[in-house]
Short mmCIF file of C-alpha atoms in Angstrom, two decimals:
data_model
loop_
_atom_site.label_atom_id
_atom_site.label_comp_id
_atom_site.label_asym_id
_atom_site.label_seq_id
_atom_site.Cartn_x
_atom_site.Cartn_y
_atom_site.Cartn_z
CA MET A 1 74.25 -91.17 -21.35
CA LYS A 2 74.45 -91.98 -17.88
CA ARG A 3 75.76 -88.71 -16.98
CA LEU A 4 73.58 -86.53 -18.93
CA ILE A 5 70.37 -87.69 -17.17
CA VAL A 6 72.42 -86.93 -13.30
CA ASN A 7 73.03 -83.55 -14.89
CA THR A 8 69.25 -83.39 -16.29
CA LEU A 9 68.17 -84.13 -12.51
CA PHE A 10 70.28 -82.09 -11.21
CA SER A 11 69.21 -79.35 -12.96
CA ALA A 12 65.78 -79.48 -12.26
CA LEU A 13 66.01 -79.45 -8.80
CA ALA A 14 67.87 -76.79 -8.50
CA LEU A 15 65.48 -75.05 -10.24
CA LEU A 16 62.47 -76.11 -7.83
CA ALA A 17 64.54 -75.13 -5.23
CA PHE A 18 65.01 -71.37 -6.45
CA SER A 19 61.62 -71.03 -7.34
CA SER A 20 60.44 -71.83 -3.52
CA CYS A 21 62.89 -69.86 -2.64
CA VAL A 22 61.45 -66.55 -4.68
CA GLN A 23 57.55 -67.64 -3.55
CA ASP A 24 58.94 -67.56 0.32
CA VAL A 25 59.65 -63.94 -0.08
CA LYS A 26 57.16 -61.50 1.80
CA VAL A 27 55.77 -58.01 1.05
CA THR A 28 57.30 -55.70 3.38
CA GLY A 29 55.80 -52.33 1.73
CA ILE A 30 54.42 -50.49 -1.03
CA VAL A 31 55.48 -47.51 -2.54
CA LEU A 32 53.64 -45.23 -4.87
CA SER A 33 54.37 -43.31 -7.46
CA SER A 34 52.55 -40.19 -5.75
CA THR A 35 50.43 -40.14 -2.15
CA GLU A 36 48.68 -37.46 -3.64
CA LEU A 37 47.51 -36.43 -7.30
CA SER A 38 45.25 -34.12 -9.39
CA ILE A 39 43.80 -34.67 -12.31
CA PRO A 40 41.12 -33.00 -14.55
CA GLU A 41 37.48 -34.31 -14.88
CA GLY A 42 37.45 -36.24 -17.51
CA GLY A 43 41.40 -36.85 -18.09
CA ASP A 44 43.76 -40.20 -16.30
CA THR A 45 47.00 -40.67 -15.01
CA LEU A 46 48.99 -43.98 -14.44
CA LEU A 47 49.49 -44.69 -11.03
CA THR A 48 52.67 -47.44 -10.28
CA ALA A 49 53.08 -48.56 -7.10
CA THR A 50 56.64 -50.82 -6.32
CA LEU A 51 56.79 -53.91 -3.90
CA LYS A 52 59.03 -54.06 -0.79
CA PRO A 53 61.81 -55.64 -0.56
CA GLU A 54 63.14 -55.84 -4.21
CA GLY A 55 61.91 -58.86 -6.29
CA SER A 56 58.52 -59.09 -4.60
CA THR A 57 56.11 -61.05 -6.77
CA ALA A 58 52.73 -60.77 -5.17
CA GLN A 59 50.37 -59.47 -7.09
CA ILE A 60 48.79 -55.81 -6.70
CA VAL A 61 45.34 -55.24 -6.52
CA TRP A 62 43.77 -51.81 -7.37
CA SER A 63 40.72 -50.48 -6.31
CA SER A 64 38.93 -46.70 -5.49
CA GLN A 65 36.92 -45.91 -2.71
CA ASN A 66 34.66 -43.69 -5.06
CA ASP A 67 34.02 -44.62 -8.28
CA SER A 68 31.96 -42.25 -9.08
CA ILE A 69 34.85 -39.56 -8.69
CA ALA A 70 37.77 -41.77 -10.18
CA THR A 71 38.13 -45.56 -11.24
CA VAL A 72 41.52 -47.17 -11.92
CA ASP A 73 41.81 -50.00 -14.00
CA ALA A 74 44.25 -52.83 -13.44
CA SER A 75 47.55 -51.54 -14.60
CA GLY A 76 46.95 -48.74 -12.61
CA LEU A 77 45.85 -46.13 -15.02
CA VAL A 78 43.03 -43.47 -13.12
CA HIS A 79 40.25 -42.43 -14.49
CA GLY A 80 38.99 -38.66 -13.42
CA VAL A 81 34.50 -39.17 -13.28
CA CYS A 82 33.48 -35.95 -11.70
CA GLY A 83 35.05 -33.73 -9.33
CA GLY A 84 35.66 -34.55 -5.64
CA LEU A 85 37.71 -35.63 -3.38
CA THR A 86 39.18 -39.85 -3.68
CA TYR A 87 41.25 -42.86 -2.77
CA ILE A 88 43.34 -44.79 -5.16
CA TYR A 89 44.26 -48.08 -3.70
CA ALA A 90 46.68 -50.65 -3.93
CA LYS A 91 46.99 -53.63 -2.34
CA ALA A 92 49.40 -56.70 -1.95
CA ASP A 93 50.00 -59.66 0.01
CA GLY A 94 47.74 -58.18 2.75
CA LEU A 95 49.52 -54.28 3.12
CA THR A 96 47.41 -51.49 1.40
CA LYS A 97 48.54 -48.27 0.28
CA GLY A 98 46.52 -45.19 -0.81
CA CYS A 99 46.95 -42.46 -2.99
CA ALA A 100 44.66 -38.88 -2.52
CA VAL A 101 42.92 -38.14 -5.85
CA ARG A 102 41.21 -34.76 -6.50
CA VAL A 103 39.15 -34.30 -9.93
CA ILE A 104 39.10 -31.15 -10.55
CA THR A 105 36.03 -30.39 -12.71
CA GLU A 106 36.57 -26.56 -14.92
CA VAL A 107 34.92 -23.45 -14.42
CA ASP A 108 32.53 -22.98 -17.70
CA SER A 109 30.95 -19.56 -16.40
CA ALA A 110 30.92 -16.77 -13.67
CA SER A 111 28.62 -14.05 -12.77
CA PHE A 112 28.83 -11.78 -10.21
CA ASP A 113 25.80 -12.08 -7.35
CA VAL A 114 25.30 -8.07 -7.69
CA HIS A 115 25.74 -5.74 -10.69
CA HIS A 116 25.33 -2.67 -9.78
CA LEU A 117 26.47 -0.88 -6.00
CA LEU A 118 25.76 2.42 -4.30
CA LEU A 119 28.54 2.91 -1.31
CA THR A 120 29.11 6.73 0.55
CA LEU A 121 32.53 7.04 2.03
CA ASP A 122 30.32 7.42 5.75
CA ALA A 123 32.16 4.41 7.71
CA ALA A 124 28.32 2.74 7.60
CA ASN A 125 28.24 2.22 4.07
CA LYS A 126 31.98 2.41 2.60
CA ASN A 127 32.44 -1.60 1.88
CA ALA A 128 30.95 -4.06 0.35
CA LEU A 129 31.46 -7.73 -0.42
CA ILE A 130 30.91 -9.05 -4.41
CA LYS A 131 30.60 -12.43 -4.20
CA VAL A 132 31.38 -14.31 -7.58
CA ASN A 133 28.58 -17.42 -8.25
CA VAL A 134 30.59 -20.22 -10.52
CA HIS A 135 29.09 -22.54 -12.63
CA PRO A 136 29.58 -25.66 -12.16
CA SER A 137 29.21 -25.00 -8.44
CA ASN A 138 31.77 -28.34 -7.90
CA ALA A 139 34.28 -26.81 -9.61
CA TYR A 140 37.48 -26.37 -7.45
CA LYS A 141 39.31 -23.44 -5.40
CA PRO A 142 38.78 -21.54 -8.56
CA LYS A 143 41.04 -17.79 -8.62
CA PHE A 144 40.04 -15.04 -9.82
CA LEU A 145 42.06 -11.75 -10.73
CA TRP A 146 40.38 -8.65 -9.45
CA SER A 147 40.67 -5.14 -10.23
CA SER A 148 39.32 -1.35 -10.26
CA ALA A 149 38.93 0.67 -13.36
CA ASP A 150 39.66 3.79 -10.72
CA THR A 151 41.01 2.90 -7.41
CA SER A 152 40.87 6.66 -6.34
CA VAL A 153 37.15 6.11 -6.29
CA VAL A 154 36.91 2.18 -5.29
CA TYR A 155 39.30 0.05 -4.57
CA VAL A 156 38.84 -4.20 -4.36
CA SER A 157 41.08 -7.15 -3.12
CA ASN A 158 39.52 -10.27 -3.72
CA GLY A 159 36.38 -9.26 -3.47
CA ALA A 160 35.83 -6.47 -0.60
CA LEU A 161 35.05 -3.15 -1.52
CA GLU A 162 36.30 0.13 -0.30
CA ALA A 163 35.05 3.54 -1.41
CA ARG A 164 38.22 5.80 -1.85
CA GLY A 165 36.75 8.97 -3.24
CA ILE A 166 33.15 10.53 -4.87
CA GLY A 167 33.08 9.27 -8.61
CA LYS A 168 31.95 6.06 -10.58
CA THR A 169 33.78 2.89 -11.73
CA MET A 170 34.11 -0.32 -12.75
CA VAL A 171 35.26 -3.61 -11.09
CA LYS A 172 36.11 -6.59 -12.20
CA ALA A 173 37.19 -10.19 -12.18
CA VAL A 174 38.88 -12.41 -14.31
CA LEU A 175 39.59 -16.15 -14.07
CA ASP A 176 43.47 -17.02 -13.86
CA VAL A 177 43.65 -19.78 -16.16
CA ASN A 178 41.12 -18.10 -18.61
CA PRO A 179 40.66 -14.71 -19.15
CA ASP A 180 37.28 -15.17 -21.09
CA ILE A 181 35.57 -16.04 -17.68
CA CYS A 182 34.90 -13.00 -16.22
CA ASP A 183 32.25 -10.40 -15.09
CA SER A 184 31.72 -6.75 -13.81
CA CYS A 185 29.82 -4.52 -11.68
CA VAL A 186 29.29 -0.76 -11.37
CA VAL A 187 30.38 0.74 -8.53
CA GLU A 188 28.90 4.61 -7.45
CA VAL A 189 30.27 6.45 -5.10
CA GLY A 190 28.44 9.35 -3.66
CA ASN A 191 26.21 11.39 -0.89
CA PHE A 192 22.65 9.49 -1.74
CA VAL A 193 19.13 10.57 -0.87
CA LYS A 194 18.41 9.39 2.44
CA SER A 195 15.19 11.00 3.29
CA PHE A 196 13.04 13.63 1.31
CA LYS A 197 9.59 15.14 1.34
CA ILE A 198 6.66 16.02 -1.56
CA VAL A 199 6.03 19.63 -2.28
CA PRO A 200 2.78 20.35 -1.76
CA ALA A 201 2.26 16.97 1.00
CA LYS A 202 -1.37 17.52 0.15
CA SER A 203 -3.50 19.02 -2.24
CA VAL A 204 -7.29 19.76 -3.67
CA LEU A 205 -7.46 19.62 -7.41
CA TRP A 206 -10.71 20.25 -9.45
CA LEU A 207 -11.42 17.88 -12.10
CA ASP A 208 -8.88 18.01 -15.68
CA GLU A 209 -6.69 20.71 -13.29
CA GLU A 210 -2.98 20.16 -12.99
CA LEU A 211 0.22 20.61 -10.40
CA GLN A 212 3.40 20.26 -9.94
CA LEU A 213 4.85 18.51 -7.52
CA THR A 214 8.28 18.66 -6.25
CA ALA A 215 10.85 16.56 -4.30
CA ASP A 216 12.30 18.38 -2.06
CA ILE A 217 15.67 16.88 -1.89
CA PRO A 218 18.94 18.46 -0.19
CA ALA A 219 21.30 20.14 -1.78
CA ALA A 220 24.09 17.74 -1.30
CA VAL A 221 22.57 15.14 -2.80
CA THR A 222 25.25 14.16 -5.49
CA HIS A 223 22.79 10.78 -6.56
CA LYS A 224 19.65 10.79 -7.09
CA ASP A 225 16.61 9.31 -9.42
CA ILE A 226 13.38 9.84 -9.23
CA VAL A 227 10.22 8.29 -10.43
CA TRP A 228 6.91 8.80 -9.57
CA THR A 229 3.64 7.28 -9.05
CA SER A 230 -0.26 7.00 -9.14
CA SER A 231 -1.84 4.74 -6.14
CA ASP A 232 -5.15 5.31 -8.77
CA PRO A 233 -3.71 6.14 -12.42
CA SER A 234 -7.44 6.42 -13.60
CA ARG A 235 -8.23 9.34 -10.53
CA VAL A 236 -5.13 11.15 -10.71
CA SER A 237 -2.24 10.23 -13.69
CA VAL A 238 1.27 11.65 -12.69
CA ASP A 239 4.51 12.11 -15.14
CA GLN A 240 7.30 9.47 -13.69
CA THR A 241 9.69 11.48 -15.26
CA THR A 242 8.66 15.27 -13.72
CA GLY A 243 6.47 14.74 -11.02
CA LYS A 244 3.13 16.44 -12.91
CA VAL A 245 -0.23 15.41 -11.91
CA LYS A 246 -3.96 15.60 -13.59
CA ALA A 247 -7.15 15.34 -11.73
CA LEU A 248 -9.24 12.29 -14.01
CA LYS A 249 -11.88 11.81 -11.37
CA THR A 250 -13.22 12.17 -7.87
CA GLY A 251 -11.18 11.00 -5.26
CA THR A 252 -8.21 10.73 -3.24
CA VAL A 253 -5.53 9.68 -4.25
CA ALA A 254 -1.85 8.70 -2.75
CA ILE A 255 0.98 9.87 -5.25
CA THR A 256 5.00 8.36 -4.26
CA ALA A 257 8.05 9.93 -5.61
CA GLN A 258 11.00 6.87 -5.01
CA ASP A 259 14.58 7.22 -5.62
CA ARG A 260 16.38 4.47 -8.27
CA TYR A 261 19.64 4.81 -6.22
CA ALA A 262 19.25 4.30 -2.55
CA GLY A 263 15.57 3.53 -2.33
CA ALA A 264 14.34 6.65 -0.28
CA LYS A 265 10.66 7.40 -0.84
CA ALA A 266 7.75 9.97 -0.04
CA GLU A 267 4.34 10.37 -0.13
CA ALA A 268 1.96 13.11 -1.09
CA GLN A 269 -1.73 12.97 -1.18
CA VAL A 270 -4.17 14.51 -3.28
CA GLU A 271 -7.62 14.50 -3.72
CA VAL A 272 -10.10 15.59 -6.94
CA ARG A 273 -13.15 17.50 -6.18
CA ALA A 274 -16.00 17.80 -8.96
CA HIS A 275 -17.49 21.58 -9.57
CA VAL A 276 -21.29 21.38 -9.44
CA THR A 277 -23.02 21.46 -12.63
CA GLY A 278 -26.60 21.36 -11.64
CA VAL A 279 -29.15 20.60 -9.55
CA GLU A 280 -32.99 18.71 -9.69
CA LEU A 281 -35.60 17.86 -7.85
CA ALA A 282 -37.63 14.86 -7.76
CA ALA A 283 -40.94 16.42 -8.75
CA SER A 284 -41.64 19.27 -10.13
CA LYS A 285 -45.71 19.45 -8.72
CA VAL A 286 -46.64 18.27 -4.87
CA GLU A 287 -50.02 18.85 -3.45
CA LEU A 288 -50.33 19.47 0.10
CA ALA A 289 -52.89 19.34 2.89
CA LEU A 290 -53.33 21.69 5.29
CA PHE A 291 -50.29 21.80 7.94
CA GLN A 292 -49.14 18.81 6.06
CA ARG A 293 -45.32 18.69 5.65
CA MET A 294 -43.31 16.80 3.42
CA GLN A 295 -39.79 16.33 2.12
CA MET A 296 -38.59 17.29 -0.52
CA GLN A 297 -36.03 15.62 -2.77
CA ALA A 298 -33.17 17.30 -3.98
CA SER A 299 -29.83 16.15 -6.34
CA VAL A 300 -27.18 17.74 -6.75
CA LEU A 301 -24.99 17.29 -10.27
CA PRO A 302 -22.80 15.73 -10.93
CA SER A 303 -23.13 13.37 -7.81
CA ASP A 304 -20.06 13.38 -6.92
CA ALA A 305 -20.17 17.11 -6.94
CA TYR A 306 -17.79 18.29 -3.54
CA GLU A 307 -20.32 21.31 -2.77
CA THR A 308 -23.43 19.78 -2.12
CA GLY A 309 -24.92 22.72 -0.10
CA LEU A 310 -28.28 24.21 -0.78
CA VAL A 311 -30.70 27.22 -0.04
CA TRP A 312 -34.29 27.10 0.12
CA THR A 313 -36.94 29.84 -0.62
CA SER A 314 -40.67 30.31 -1.29
CA SER A 315 -42.42 32.12 -3.32
CA ALA A 316 -45.01 32.52 -0.77
CA PRO A 317 -44.43 31.53 2.85
CA GLU A 318 -47.45 32.18 4.59
CA ILE A 319 -48.70 29.79 1.40
CA VAL A 320 -46.40 26.78 2.06
CA ASN A 321 -42.78 27.04 3.62
CA VAL A 322 -40.00 25.60 3.51
CA SER A 323 -37.10 24.81 6.14
CA GLN A 324 -32.98 25.00 5.03
CA THR A 325 -33.71 20.76 5.05
CA GLY A 326 -35.80 20.70 2.48
CA GLU A 327 -39.24 20.37 4.26
CA ILE A 328 -42.52 22.53 3.46
CA VAL A 329 -45.32 22.31 5.42
CA GLY A 330 -48.59 23.98 3.96
CA TYR A 331 -49.90 26.80 5.90
CA SER A 332 -52.92 28.34 4.23
CA GLU A 333 -54.49 27.20 1.16
CA GLY A 334 -53.27 28.21 -2.73
CA SER A 335 -49.49 27.77 -4.49
CA ALA A 336 -46.11 28.54 -3.76
CA ILE A 337 -42.93 28.10 -5.69
CA ILE A 338 -40.72 26.45 -3.38
CA THR A 339 -37.00 26.93 -5.62
CA VAL A 340 -33.89 25.24 -4.68
CA THR A 341 -30.50 27.01 -5.49
CA THR A 342 -26.84 25.12 -5.19
CA VAL A 343 -24.23 27.22 -3.14
CA GLU A 344 -21.54 26.62 -5.78
CA GLY A 345 -22.40 28.22 -8.80
CA GLU A 346 -26.26 29.27 -8.06
CA TYR A 347 -28.04 26.88 -10.57
CA LYS A 348 -32.00 26.49 -9.69
CA ALA A 349 -34.66 23.70 -9.72
CA THR A 350 -38.22 24.71 -8.70
CA CYS A 351 -41.54 23.08 -7.52
CA GLN A 352 -44.88 23.98 -7.76
CA VAL A 353 -46.99 23.03 -4.04
CA THR A 354 -50.17 23.35 -3.84
CA VAL A 355 -52.38 23.59 -0.41
CA LEU A 356 -55.72 21.95 -0.99
CA PRO A 357 -58.54 23.15 1.27
CA GLY A 358 -59.59 20.24 3.49
CA SER A 359 -63.75 18.90 3.53
CA GLY A 360 -63.30 16.76 6.63
CA PRO A 361 -64.29 17.33 10.35
CA ILE A 362 -62.40 19.04 12.99
CA ASP A 363 -61.06 16.88 15.73
CA SER A 364 -57.92 18.86 17.31
CA VAL A 365 -55.29 20.49 17.30
CA SER A 366 -51.86 20.48 19.03
CA PHE A 367 -47.75 20.96 19.01
CA PRO A 368 -45.39 18.73 18.49
CA ASP A 369 -43.76 20.04 21.30
CA GLU A 370 -44.61 21.71 24.30
CA LYS A 371 -41.54 24.07 24.24
CA TYR A 372 -39.96 26.21 22.03
CA VAL A 373 -36.45 28.51 22.11
CA VAL A 374 -35.75 31.56 20.33
CA ARG A 375 -33.44 34.25 19.84
CA ILE A 376 -33.70 37.38 19.89
CA GLY A 377 -34.00 39.05 16.18
CA LYS A 378 -34.78 35.64 15.12
CA ASP A 379 -37.84 33.68 13.75
CA ILE A 380 -39.08 29.70 14.15
CA MET A 381 -41.79 28.78 12.54
CA LEU A 382 -44.42 26.53 14.87
CA VAL A 383 -46.83 24.15 12.61
CA PRO A 384 -49.46 22.69 14.35
CA SER A 385 -50.91 18.98 14.17
CA VAL A 386 -54.49 18.98 12.82
CA THR A 387 -56.84 16.62 11.88
CA PRO A 388 -55.76 14.98 8.54
CA GLY A 389 -58.50 16.74 5.87
CA ALA A 390 -60.26 18.58 8.15
CA LYS A 391 -61.93 21.48 6.10
CA ILE A 392 -60.83 24.56 8.05
CA ILE A 393 -62.27 27.84 8.20
CA LYS A 394 -60.52 30.27 10.35
CA ILE A 395 -56.79 29.97 11.85
CA GLN A 396 -55.65 32.99 15.15
CA TRP A 397 -52.07 32.97 16.70
CA GLU A 398 -52.09 35.06 20.09
CA THR A 399 -48.79 35.33 21.48
CA SER A 400 -48.99 35.87 25.72
CA ASP A 401 -46.24 38.58 25.80
CA SER A 402 -46.31 40.60 22.48
CA SER A 403 -43.04 42.48 24.07
CA VAL A 404 -41.09 39.05 24.22
CA ALA A 405 -42.35 37.09 21.36
CA THR A 406 -44.55 38.01 18.34
CA VAL A 407 -46.19 35.60 15.89
CA VAL A 408 -47.74 35.97 12.71
CA GLU A 409 -49.52 33.28 11.02
CA GLY A 410 -46.98 30.77 13.14
CA LYS A 411 -44.07 32.38 12.63
CA VAL A 412 -42.74 33.04 16.02
CA THR A 413 -40.40 36.56 16.05
CA GLY A 414 -38.05 36.96 19.50
CA VAL A 415 -38.24 40.56 20.70
CA LYS A 416 -36.10 40.26 24.40
CA VAL A 417 -34.94 37.69 26.86
CA GLY A 418 -38.26 36.13 28.28
CA LYS A 419 -40.96 33.48 27.84
CA ALA A 420 -44.48 33.59 25.71
CA THR A 421 -47.08 31.70 25.48
CA ILE A 422 -48.01 30.95 22.06
CA THR A 423 -52.04 29.79 21.50
CA VAL A 424 -53.48 29.03 18.22
CA THR A 425 -56.83 28.92 17.39
CA ILE A 426 -58.49 26.57 14.55
CA THR A 427 -62.17 27.05 13.60
CA GLY A 428 -63.60 23.58 11.90
CA ILE A 429 -66.54 21.81 10.74
CA ASP A 430 -67.92 19.63 13.89
CA ASP A 431 -68.91 15.99 13.09
CA PRO A 432 -70.90 14.75 11.91
CA THR A 433 -73.49 16.99 10.17
CA LEU A 434 -70.22 18.61 8.63
CA GLN A 435 -72.51 22.06 8.87
CA ASN A 436 -71.61 23.42 12.52
CA GLU A 437 -68.40 25.18 13.36
CA LYS A 438 -66.50 23.90 15.78
CA VAL A 439 -63.17 25.48 17.74
CA VAL A 440 -60.23 23.87 18.82
CA SER A 441 -57.02 25.15 20.05
CA ALA A 442 -53.56 24.26 21.39
CA SER A 443 -50.53 26.06 23.33
CA CYS A 444 -46.60 25.96 24.02
CA LEU A 445 -44.41 27.84 25.74
CA VAL A 446 -41.63 30.61 24.12
CA ARG A 447 -38.74 31.51 25.63
CA VAL A 448 -36.80 34.20 23.99
CA THR A 449 -32.89 34.19 24.65
CA ASP A 450 -29.92 35.86 23.45
CA GLN A 451 -27.84 32.89 23.65
CA ASP A 452 -27.66 29.93 20.35
CA VAL A 453 -29.38 26.92 21.82
CA ASN A 454 -31.87 24.85 19.92
CA GLU A 455 -35.25 25.39 19.04
CA THR A 456 -36.87 23.09 20.90
CA VAL A 457 -36.34 22.35 25.00
CA GLU A 458 -37.43 19.12 26.41
CA ASP A 459 -36.77 20.10 30.04
CA LEU A 460 -38.52 22.98 30.66
CA THR A 461 -40.69 23.72 34.22
CA GLU A 462 -42.65 26.14 35.20
CA GLY A 463 -40.59 27.92 37.90
CA GLU A 464 -37.11 27.48 36.70
CA GLU A 465 -34.71 30.28 35.93
CA PHE A 466 -34.50 31.26 32.15
CA LYS A 467 -30.24 30.48 32.31
CA ASP A 468 -31.34 26.87 32.78
CA TRP A 469 -33.92 26.68 30.17
CA GLN A 470 -31.01 25.46 27.26
#
């Protein structure tokens, strides 16, 4: 019995001594099963740690540098959360060892940044680079396999294109791990339109008229697709394919032709005009006092007609005279028909003008200007200003030199170079009895020239040479 107690006591002491020895083993190193690890998003992998020296029993604590990318549990099981790079750490007895873990996000779709390219064989435009946009954007280094359907037209390497011949081909990129994820681009190589002109560059059309415009493109161009547009289709329409225009409404419109391939454009100007269809006068009957002036109002139809020129005539100019601006003057009692005629189409409108006799006294007469000029063989009408409403009995016109200028009822005609004084004498009724006659007169100086000058000359003075009076 004593021996049994002694043996048991000895065994317990030995076990206690062994346990003390094991706890005293210091961890000198940690060895991980991997120092770099790649796992897919949502995937798991086990990371193990071995303590040095062998037999070390220290507790291993696992942690992640960024739980939003990857997590790790107490057994070292690593779980990929989201694409990116982080570190998983194993810690024991004050030592730390890390493993770089990259969580890979797989590509679910891909697309090119361009799907139609134009290249030339010129050094400046023979190369291009196609960029692949992947989804999700944080996918890790996807690898694409590139190809050209016709390498004699375009050669491609990793998205870099080089034109090698005239033609058309398809460039394609396929994800190496999933051929269903791909995209393609049409590439055309040729001579494209750099600049061109529209013929004609300027044109005039009448309403409803049509005109074929042409894009003048060099014969060497291999690729062209011209589209036509109008800056105002309500005025000028244009067939977007053929360039044929039609005038719809008056005005000026810009017609643009643009090449769909290279973007080159040209512009032409089309002006639309309207033909005259008639003319109207504001009044059909007018009454004037003797020597009264009045401006006739005429409207060419339509209102946007291009040619608005008018010609004015009087059926009796000795009674009513009319200027080519439409101003009428009553020269003597009576009636006359004033006719206005359009230059285009010779459309006409008429007005009956009656010059009424006056009944009041006459006070004075004068000319609007003191000096006038007329060319040889030409006429000017002198219109004196008299007392409004005056009753006029007689009018006399005289010239100081009929070899230079003649005058008949106020119409002065130039005969030869020189000067003459034109005098008008008017007999009227005196005031206040309205029974006695009164005579008033006025004179003006007229120069006759063989040069083209204005009718009225403001700076004429006696003694000047004719060459200075212009």
